[in-house]
GROMACS .gro file of C-alpha atoms in nm:
model
  375
    1MET     CA    1   6.756   8.098   8.891
    2LEU     CA    2   6.770   8.239   8.519
    3LYS     CA    3   7.180   8.168   8.524
    4THR     CA    4   7.147   7.778   8.646
    5LEU     CA    5   6.877   7.745   8.341
    6GLU     CA    6   7.134   7.922   8.103
    7LEU     CA    7   7.397   7.691   8.212
    8THR     CA    8   7.183   7.360   8.204
    9PHE     CA    9   7.070   7.441   7.865
   10ARG     CA   10   7.418   7.524   7.760
   11ARG     CA   11   7.552   7.167   7.884
   12ILE     CA   12   7.251   7.006   7.712
   13PHE     CA   13   7.308   7.182   7.402
   14ILE     CA   14   7.669   7.111   7.409
   15ARG     CA   15   7.666   6.750   7.497
   16SER     CA   16   7.374   6.723   7.201
   17LEU     CA   17   7.630   6.823   6.924
   18TYR     CA   18   7.987   6.647   7.076
   19GLY     CA   19   7.806   6.383   7.351
   20SER     CA   20   8.022   6.255   7.586
   21ARG     CA   21   8.386   6.196   7.441
   22GLY     CA   22   8.682   6.245   7.646
   23ALA     CA   23   8.940   6.520   7.538
   24GLN     CA   24   9.297   6.409   7.621
   25ARG     CA   25   9.397   6.629   7.937
   26VAL     CA   26   9.706   6.796   7.926
   27THR     CA   27   9.863   6.921   8.262
   28LYS     CA   28  10.220   6.981   8.187
   29PRO     CA   29  10.428   7.133   7.902
   30ASP     CA   30  10.452   6.855   7.624
   31ASP     CA   31  10.623   6.927   7.318
   32ASP     CA   32  10.500   6.603   7.171
   33CYS     CA   33  10.113   6.656   7.254
   34LEU     CA   34  10.067   6.794   6.896
   35SER     CA   35  10.340   6.789   6.704
   36LEU     CA   36  10.314   7.105   6.498
   37PRO     CA   37  10.514   7.182   6.167
   38PRO     CA   38  10.707   7.505   6.165
   39LEU     CA   39  10.422   7.616   5.908
   40CYS     CA   40  10.116   7.498   6.096
   41ARG     CA   41   9.771   7.719   6.100
   42ILE     CA   42   9.651   7.792   6.431
   43LEU     CA   43   9.309   7.970   6.492
   44LEU     CA   44   9.258   8.125   6.820
   45LEU     CA   45   8.859   8.236   6.905
   46ARG     CA   46   8.806   8.503   7.142
   47GLN     CA   47   8.490   8.661   7.023
   48ASP     CA   48   8.449   8.849   7.336
   49ARG     CA   49   8.472   9.200   7.487
   50ILE     CA   50   8.784   9.423   7.427
   51GLY     CA   51   8.941   9.346   7.738
   52ASP     CA   52   8.932   8.986   7.674
   53VAL     CA   53   9.194   9.058   7.363
   54ILE     CA   54   9.441   9.258   7.574
   55VAL     CA   55   9.420   9.002   7.866
   56SER     CA   56   9.536   8.741   7.575
   57THR     CA   57   9.832   8.908   7.446
   58PRO     CA   58  10.069   8.718   7.640
   59ILE     CA   59   9.950   8.411   7.487
   60LEU     CA   60   9.940   8.525   7.138
   61ARG     CA   61  10.320   8.657   7.205
   62ALA     CA   62  10.460   8.320   7.359
   63LEU     CA   63  10.297   8.153   7.080
   64ARG     CA   64  10.450   8.369   6.768
   65GLN     CA   65  10.769   8.321   6.946
   66LYS     CA   66  10.729   7.924   6.937
   67TYR     CA   67  10.638   7.954   6.561
   68PRO     CA   68  10.738   8.220   6.416
   69GLU     CA   69  10.673   8.099   6.040
   70ALA     CA   70  10.360   7.950   6.141
   71ARG     CA   71   9.964   8.133   5.987
   72ILE     CA   72   9.886   8.267   6.332
   73ASP     CA   73   9.490   8.430   6.329
   74ILE     CA   74   9.221   8.511   6.576
   75MET     CA   75   8.885   8.530   6.588
   76LEU     CA   76   8.722   8.889   6.732
   77GLY     CA   77   8.352   8.983   6.748
   78ASP     CA   78   8.170   9.301   6.697
   79ASN     CA   79   8.219   9.391   7.050
   80ASN     CA   80   8.604   9.362   7.019
   81VAL     CA   81   8.741   9.399   6.720
   82ALA     CA   82   8.844   9.767   6.746
   83VAL     CA   83   9.166   9.622   6.907
   84GLN     CA   84   9.201   9.435   6.659
   85ASN     CA   85   9.523   9.653   6.555
   86LEU     CA   86   9.670   9.463   6.892
   87ALA     CA   87   9.570   9.138   6.783
   88LEU     CA   88   9.761   9.211   6.414
   89THR     CA   89  10.058   9.257   6.633
   90TYR     CA   90  10.101   8.887   6.646
   91CYS     CA   91   9.853   8.768   6.445
   92ASP     CA   92   9.800   8.720   6.026
   93THR     CA   93   9.462   8.760   5.978
   94VAL     CA   94   9.175   8.888   6.216
   95TRP     CA   95   8.790   8.694   6.131
   96ARG     CA   96   8.489   8.878   6.240
   97TYR     CA   97   8.192   8.672   6.392
   98THR     CA   98   7.875   8.841   6.397
   99LYS     CA   99   7.556   8.673   6.556
  100SER     CA  100   7.409   8.599   6.218
  101LEU     CA  101   7.301   8.277   6.109
  102PRO     CA  102   7.379   8.328   5.710
  103LYS     CA  103   7.678   8.542   5.823
  104LEU     CA  104   7.790   8.225   6.091
  105LEU     CA  105   7.764   7.994   5.811
  106ARG     CA  106   7.954   8.166   5.554
  107LEU     CA  107   8.206   8.253   5.816
  108MET     CA  108   8.253   7.836   5.875
  109ARG     CA  109   8.300   7.759   5.513
  110SER     CA  110   8.588   8.000   5.503
  111LEU     CA  111   8.730   7.857   5.796
  112ARG     CA  112   8.739   7.528   5.632
  113ARG     CA  113   8.894   7.616   5.319
  114VAL     CA  114   9.231   7.768   5.542
  115LYS     CA  115   9.275   7.401   5.687
  116TYR     CA  116   9.386   7.527   6.037
  117ASP     CA  117   9.592   7.228   6.195
  118VAL     CA  118   9.466   7.361   6.587
  119VAL     CA  119   9.227   7.585   6.705
  120ILE     CA  120   9.245   7.735   7.057
  121ASP     CA  121   8.928   7.865   7.260
  122LEU     CA  122   9.066   8.134   7.484
  123ILE     CA  123   8.713   8.183   7.684
  124ASP     CA  124   8.722   8.024   8.028
  125ASN     CA  125   8.333   8.001   8.018
  126ALA     CA  126   8.150   7.761   7.872
  127SER     CA  127   8.052   7.900   7.501
  128VAL     CA  128   7.789   7.736   7.288
  129THR     CA  129   7.938   7.992   6.987
  130SER     CA  130   8.303   7.881   7.073
  131SER     CA  131   8.164   7.482   7.035
  132LEU     CA  132   7.996   7.564   6.693
  133LEU     CA  133   8.347   7.771   6.575
  134VAL     CA  134   8.563   7.514   6.674
  135ARG     CA  135   8.369   7.205   6.450
  136GLY     CA  136   8.287   7.464   6.179
  137THR     CA  137   8.696   7.481   6.140
  138GLY     CA  138   8.745   7.141   6.077
  139ALA     CA  139   9.100   7.147   6.232
  140ARG     CA  140   9.258   6.849   6.352
  141PHE     CA  141   9.332   6.931   6.678
  142SER     CA  142   9.124   7.165   6.920
  143VAL     CA  143   9.263   7.317   7.266
  144GLY     CA  144   9.069   7.470   7.515
  145ILE     CA  145   8.994   7.463   7.895
  146ASP     CA  146   8.837   7.164   8.103
  147LYS     CA  147   8.470   7.281   8.131
  148GLU     CA  148   8.113   7.238   8.050
  149ASN     CA  149   8.170   7.201   7.688
  150ALA     CA  150   8.531   7.004   7.714
  151ALA     CA  151   8.370   6.746   7.458
  152ALA     CA  152   8.448   6.991   7.186
  153TYR     CA  153   8.800   7.036   7.223
  154SER     CA  154   9.064   6.758   7.136
  155HIS     CA  155   9.277   6.859   7.396
  156VAL     CA  156   9.171   7.038   7.737
  157VAL     CA  157   9.429   7.158   7.992
  158PRO     CA  158   9.327   7.226   8.380
  159LEU     CA  159   9.121   7.510   8.516
  160LEU     CA  160   9.254   7.704   8.781
  161ASP     CA  161   9.013   7.817   9.096
  162ARG     CA  162   8.863   8.062   8.949
  163THR     CA  163   8.788   8.256   9.293
  164GLN     CA  164   9.184   8.268   9.363
  165PHE     CA  165   9.348   8.272   9.032
  166HIS     CA  166   9.341   8.616   8.800
  167ILE     CA  167   9.251   8.517   8.445
  168VAL     CA  168   9.553   8.586   8.271
  169HIS     CA  169   9.718   8.295   8.460
  170ARG     CA  170   9.387   8.066   8.398
  171ILE     CA  171   9.389   8.090   8.004
  172ALA     CA  172   9.740   8.048   8.016
  173GLN     CA  173   9.749   7.711   8.077
  174LEU     CA  174   9.614   7.711   7.719
  175LEU     CA  175  10.001   7.681   7.642
  176LEU     CA  176  10.105   7.380   7.784
  177PRO     CA  177   9.968   7.110   7.470
  178PHE     CA  178  10.224   7.359   7.281
  179GLY     CA  179  10.529   7.281   7.470
  180ILE     CA  180  10.483   7.594   7.653
  181ASP     CA  181  10.549   7.619   8.025
  182PRO     CA  182  10.340   7.938   8.125
  183SER     CA  183  10.548   7.962   8.455
  184ALA     CA  184  10.868   8.006   8.260
  185ILE     CA  185  10.764   8.305   7.976
  186ASN     CA  186  10.673   8.667   8.022
  187LEU     CA  187  10.252   8.729   8.088
  188ASP     CA  188  10.262   9.136   8.103
  189LEU     CA  189  10.013   9.226   7.905
  190GLU     CA  190  10.052   9.530   7.656
  191TYR     CA  191   9.927   9.778   7.394
  192PRO     CA  192  10.129   9.889   7.111
  193LEU     CA  193  10.101  10.270   7.038
  194SER     CA  194  10.314  10.406   6.797
  195GLU     CA  195  10.513  10.721   6.849
  196LYS     CA  196  10.327  10.910   6.598
  197ASP     CA  197  10.025  10.829   6.832
  198ILE     CA  198  10.142  10.959   7.135
  199ARG     CA  199  10.280  11.305   7.005
  200ALA     CA  200   9.948  11.278   6.873
  201ALA     CA  201   9.764  11.245   7.187
  202GLN     CA  202   9.979  11.480   7.368
  203SER     CA  203   9.901  11.743   7.133
  204LYS     CA  204   9.561  11.701   7.196
  205LEU     CA  205   9.572  11.790   7.545
  206PRO     CA  206   9.632  12.081   7.780
  207ALA     CA  207  10.060  12.105   7.847
  208LYS     CA  208  10.142  11.920   8.146
  209LYS     CA  209  10.181  12.206   8.427
  210HIS     CA  210  10.234  11.936   8.712
  211PRO     CA  211  10.516  11.652   8.756
  212PHE     CA  212  10.213  11.375   8.718
  213ARG     CA  213   9.890  11.342   8.605
  214LEU     CA  214   9.603  11.132   8.727
  215GLY     CA  215   9.380  11.006   8.457
  216ILE     CA  216   8.969  10.968   8.590
  217ASN     CA  217   8.795  10.771   8.342
  218ILE     CA  218   8.429  10.842   8.426
  219SER     CA  219   8.262  10.610   8.171
  220GLY     CA  220   8.168  10.231   8.222
  221ARG     CA  221   7.918   9.960   8.093
  222GLY     CA  222   7.592  10.072   8.171
  223GLU     CA  223   7.463  10.310   8.442
  224GLU     CA  224   7.572  10.060   8.734
  225MET     CA  225   7.942  10.140   8.663
  226TYR     CA  226   7.894  10.527   8.691
  227TRP     CA  227   7.986  10.609   9.046
  228GLY     CA  228   7.821  11.001   9.033
  229GLN     CA  229   7.870  11.343   8.960
  230GLU     CA  230   7.873  11.472   9.302
  231ASN     CA  231   8.149  11.173   9.379
  232PHE     CA  232   8.371  11.283   9.080
  233ILE     CA  233   8.360  11.679   9.199
  234ARG     CA  234   8.419  11.573   9.542
  235LEU     CA  235   8.723  11.354   9.463
  236VAL     CA  236   8.912  11.622   9.206
  237ARG     CA  237   8.839  11.876   9.466
  238LYS     CA  238   9.024  11.622   9.720
  239MET     CA  239   9.298  11.601   9.439
  240GLN     CA  240   9.330  11.965   9.447
  241ARG     CA  241   9.389  12.048   9.782
  242THR     CA  242   9.582  11.722   9.856
  243PHE     CA  243   9.829  11.655   9.590
  244PRO     CA  244   9.997  11.935   9.466
  245ALA     CA  245  10.246  11.736   9.277
  246PHE     CA  246   9.932  11.591   9.033
  247GLU     CA  247   9.680  11.740   8.797
  248VAL     CA  248   9.315  11.579   8.716
  249LEU     CA  249   9.293  11.461   8.363
  250LEU     CA  250   8.872  11.393   8.259
  251LEU     CA  251   8.807  11.084   8.060
  252GLY     CA  252   8.526  10.896   7.912
  253SER     CA  253   8.362  10.804   7.608
  254PRO     CA  254   8.143  11.013   7.363
  255ASP     CA  255   7.824  10.904   7.553
  256TYR     CA  256   7.966  11.043   7.924
  257ALA     CA  257   8.102  11.374   7.746
  258GLU     CA  258   7.795  11.586   7.891
  259GLU     CA  259   7.911  11.444   8.247
  260ALA     CA  260   8.262  11.524   8.210
  261ARG     CA  261   8.195  11.849   8.123
  262CYS     CA  262   8.020  11.908   8.476
  263ILE     CA  263   8.256  11.800   8.636
  264TYR     CA  264   8.517  11.997   8.464
  265GLU     CA  265   8.346  12.311   8.514
  266ALA     CA  266   8.243  12.279   8.899
  267THR     CA  267   8.610  12.235   8.984
  268TYR     CA  268   8.869  12.405   8.677
  269LEU     CA  269   8.901  12.749   8.885
  270ASP     CA  270   9.070  12.543   9.155
  271GLY     CA  271   9.323  12.465   8.853
  272ALA     CA  272   9.512  12.149   8.847
  273VAL     CA  273   9.261  11.940   8.637
  274ALA     CA  274   9.166  11.959   8.283
  275LEU     CA  275   8.910  11.779   8.041
  276ALA     CA  276   9.018  11.520   7.764
  277PRO     CA  277   8.874  11.570   7.407
  278THR     CA  278   8.639  11.370   7.313
  279VAL     CA  279   8.739  11.082   7.077
  280TRP     CA  280   8.563  10.793   6.899
  281SER     CA  281   8.815  10.524   6.874
  282LEU     CA  282   8.959  10.266   7.111
  283HIS     CA  283   9.282  10.369   7.004
  284GLU     CA  284   9.292  10.760   7.045
  285PHE     CA  285   9.163  10.694   7.385
  286ALA     CA  286   9.415  10.462   7.490
  287ALA     CA  287   9.694  10.730   7.373
  288LEU     CA  288   9.501  10.985   7.567
  289LEU     CA  289   9.503  10.668   7.859
  290HIS     CA  290   9.898  10.672   7.850
  291GLU     CA  291   9.955  10.989   7.910
  292CYS     CA  292   9.839  10.956   8.262
  293ASP     CA  293  10.065  10.828   8.533
  294ALA     CA  294   9.750  10.692   8.772
  295VAL     CA  295   9.439  10.581   8.685
  296LEU     CA  296   9.108  10.590   8.861
  297THR     CA  297   8.854  10.378   8.635
  298PRO     CA  298   8.565  10.152   8.708
  299ASP     CA  299   8.570   9.802   8.601
  300THR     CA  300   8.611   9.856   8.169
  301SER     CA  301   8.901   9.747   7.917
  302VAL     CA  302   9.058  10.106   8.093
  303VAL     CA  303   9.211   9.852   8.337
  304HIS     CA  304   9.403   9.602   8.129
  305LEU     CA  305   9.525   9.951   7.922
  306ALA     CA  306   9.655  10.068   8.253
  307ALA     CA  307   9.794   9.729   8.349
  308ALA     CA  308   9.979   9.754   8.021
  309TRP     CA  309  10.171  10.039   8.066
  310LYS     CA  310  10.251   9.946   8.480
  311ARG     CA  311   9.975  10.262   8.573
  312PRO     CA  312   9.940  10.255   8.929
  313THR     CA  313   9.537  10.234   8.943
  314VAL     CA  314   9.248  10.243   9.178
  315VAL     CA  315   8.913   9.991   9.025
  316LEU     CA  316   8.565  10.016   9.128
  317PHE     CA  317   8.362   9.688   9.081
  318VAL     CA  318   8.034   9.619   9.084
  319PHE     CA  319   7.952   9.281   9.369
  320ASN     CA  320   8.061   8.939   9.193
  321GLU     CA  321   7.778   8.674   9.328
  322PHE     CA  322   7.956   8.377   9.198
  323GLY     CA  323   8.233   8.459   9.411
  324LEU     CA  324   8.478   8.498   9.126
  325ALA     CA  325   8.817   8.672   9.111
  326HIS     CA  326   8.767   9.028   8.953
  327TRP     CA  327   9.016   9.149   8.651
  328THR     CA  328   9.240   9.330   8.842
  329PRO     CA  329   9.521   9.498   8.684
  330PHE     CA  330   9.718   9.225   8.622
  331HIS     CA  331  10.089   9.266   8.727
  332THR     CA  332  10.024   9.629   8.805
  333PRO     CA  333  10.024   9.863   9.191
  334HIS     CA  334   9.624   9.866   9.217
  335ARG     CA  335   9.352   9.936   9.457
  336ALA     CA  336   9.020   9.728   9.410
  337LEU     CA  337   8.721   9.845   9.577
  338VAL     CA  338   8.382   9.663   9.527
  339VAL     CA  339   8.046   9.709   9.588
  340ASP     CA  340   7.927   9.594   9.957
  341GLU     CA  341   7.763   9.285   9.982
  342GLU     CA  342   7.496   9.396  10.171
  343ASP     CA  343   7.397   9.658   9.879
  344PHE     CA  344   7.385   9.347   9.623
  345LEU     CA  345   7.181   9.182   9.828
  346SER     CA  346   6.932   9.457   9.857
  347GLY     CA  347   6.940   9.504   9.460
  348GLU     CA  348   7.181   9.816   9.462
  349ASN     CA  349   7.454   9.650   9.285
  350VAL     CA  350   7.614   9.968   9.102
  351VAL     CA  351   7.880  10.156   9.201
  352ARG     CA  352   7.724  10.469   9.295
  353THR     CA  353   7.710  10.284   9.645
  354ILE     CA  354   8.098  10.238   9.701
  355PRO     CA  355   8.136  10.509   9.993
  356PHE     CA  356   8.346  10.825   9.865
  357GLU     CA  357   8.554  10.774  10.171
  358ASP     CA  358   8.671  10.437  10.086
  359VAL     CA  359   8.742  10.554   9.766
  360TRP     CA  360   8.954  10.832   9.860
  361LYS     CA  361   9.129  10.629  10.155
  362ALA     CA  362   9.231  10.351   9.845
  363LEU     CA  363   9.389  10.626   9.603
  364GLN     CA  364   9.546  10.803   9.880
  365ASP     CA  365   9.750  10.497   9.990
  366LEU     CA  366   9.835  10.409   9.629
  367LEU     CA  367   9.910  10.739   9.539
  368ARG     CA  368  10.138  10.772   9.907
  369GLN     CA  369  10.303  10.433   9.819
  370GLU     CA  370  10.391  10.487   9.431
  371PHE     CA  371  10.472  10.871   9.437
  372PRO     CA  372  10.623  10.919   9.793
  373LEU     CA  373  10.849  11.192   9.739
  374GLU     CA  374  10.567  11.368   9.524
  375ALA     CA  375  10.284  11.260   9.716
   0.00000   0.00000   0.00000
């Protein structure tokens, strides 16, 4: 009910800003649609979460390849500015959006001074913030997905079925007005690590004593994404007995350091398990994750980091009441487990309710598929 009211209010507010003006609909690659010069100025809006930036890298890469001399900037928010190094692989400037009216007004004045030719809203649901920023830039063109705030844009692309298509495919449609065919380009994700980053991560970890390493990320966004200490202890013990070619690396955010230590202390006597050091930056965490050959994680940005390096992944999801496609590891071998609908309907929409046996079977199947000779 609250969600319905929120969506209704959002539609009314956006309509009051833009009226019912029609945007030009673009359904195929069109080089003449915007006719941007080589030295054009492009702004992308991605002020949401960390994973959203990672899944947007194919678009940043494609635009930079198409417009190598352009100024390409991106808007991040307080929740995802930690991955600005990723955005700066292809962008010139990172702007930061903060939920503060005075800061928003100053930000929009700064954006107007740049005189962007086009602003691209990478968010695939209606966003009042994006609608305000689109207007605030004063850009001649604006490109977005055909959704509730379509009136905010000068050009829209089709919204692919959100129950069937991965988010990467959905937002890649935004390339159509730039004459880029998303079906003809590489849409793989990426996350940059230097040799120095990798060596630093290796120096922080115990020496690898087995051919392969399974990284288990125990932390998620909130308590509903925590699978539980007992489940993790049981899983590590199963790995120790069943997959001698693997060792386990326990990872987590600083908030879960004590949980990770308890799991380690309950299992280390049987060997083949290590505790990753606590790190305070996402970049350091990513470098540690890079040293794993396979990953088990709840639904977090870790899913997309693992996909950037094609690490086989088991993911634990809460139930999606709207039937939307989960953000599974893109173009990466994986198994996805979701909270049972009955548990959701009874008010238990937490990954702790996903049965241990289901997770263990999925992990066994994936490891035996991807490491057939060693597993």
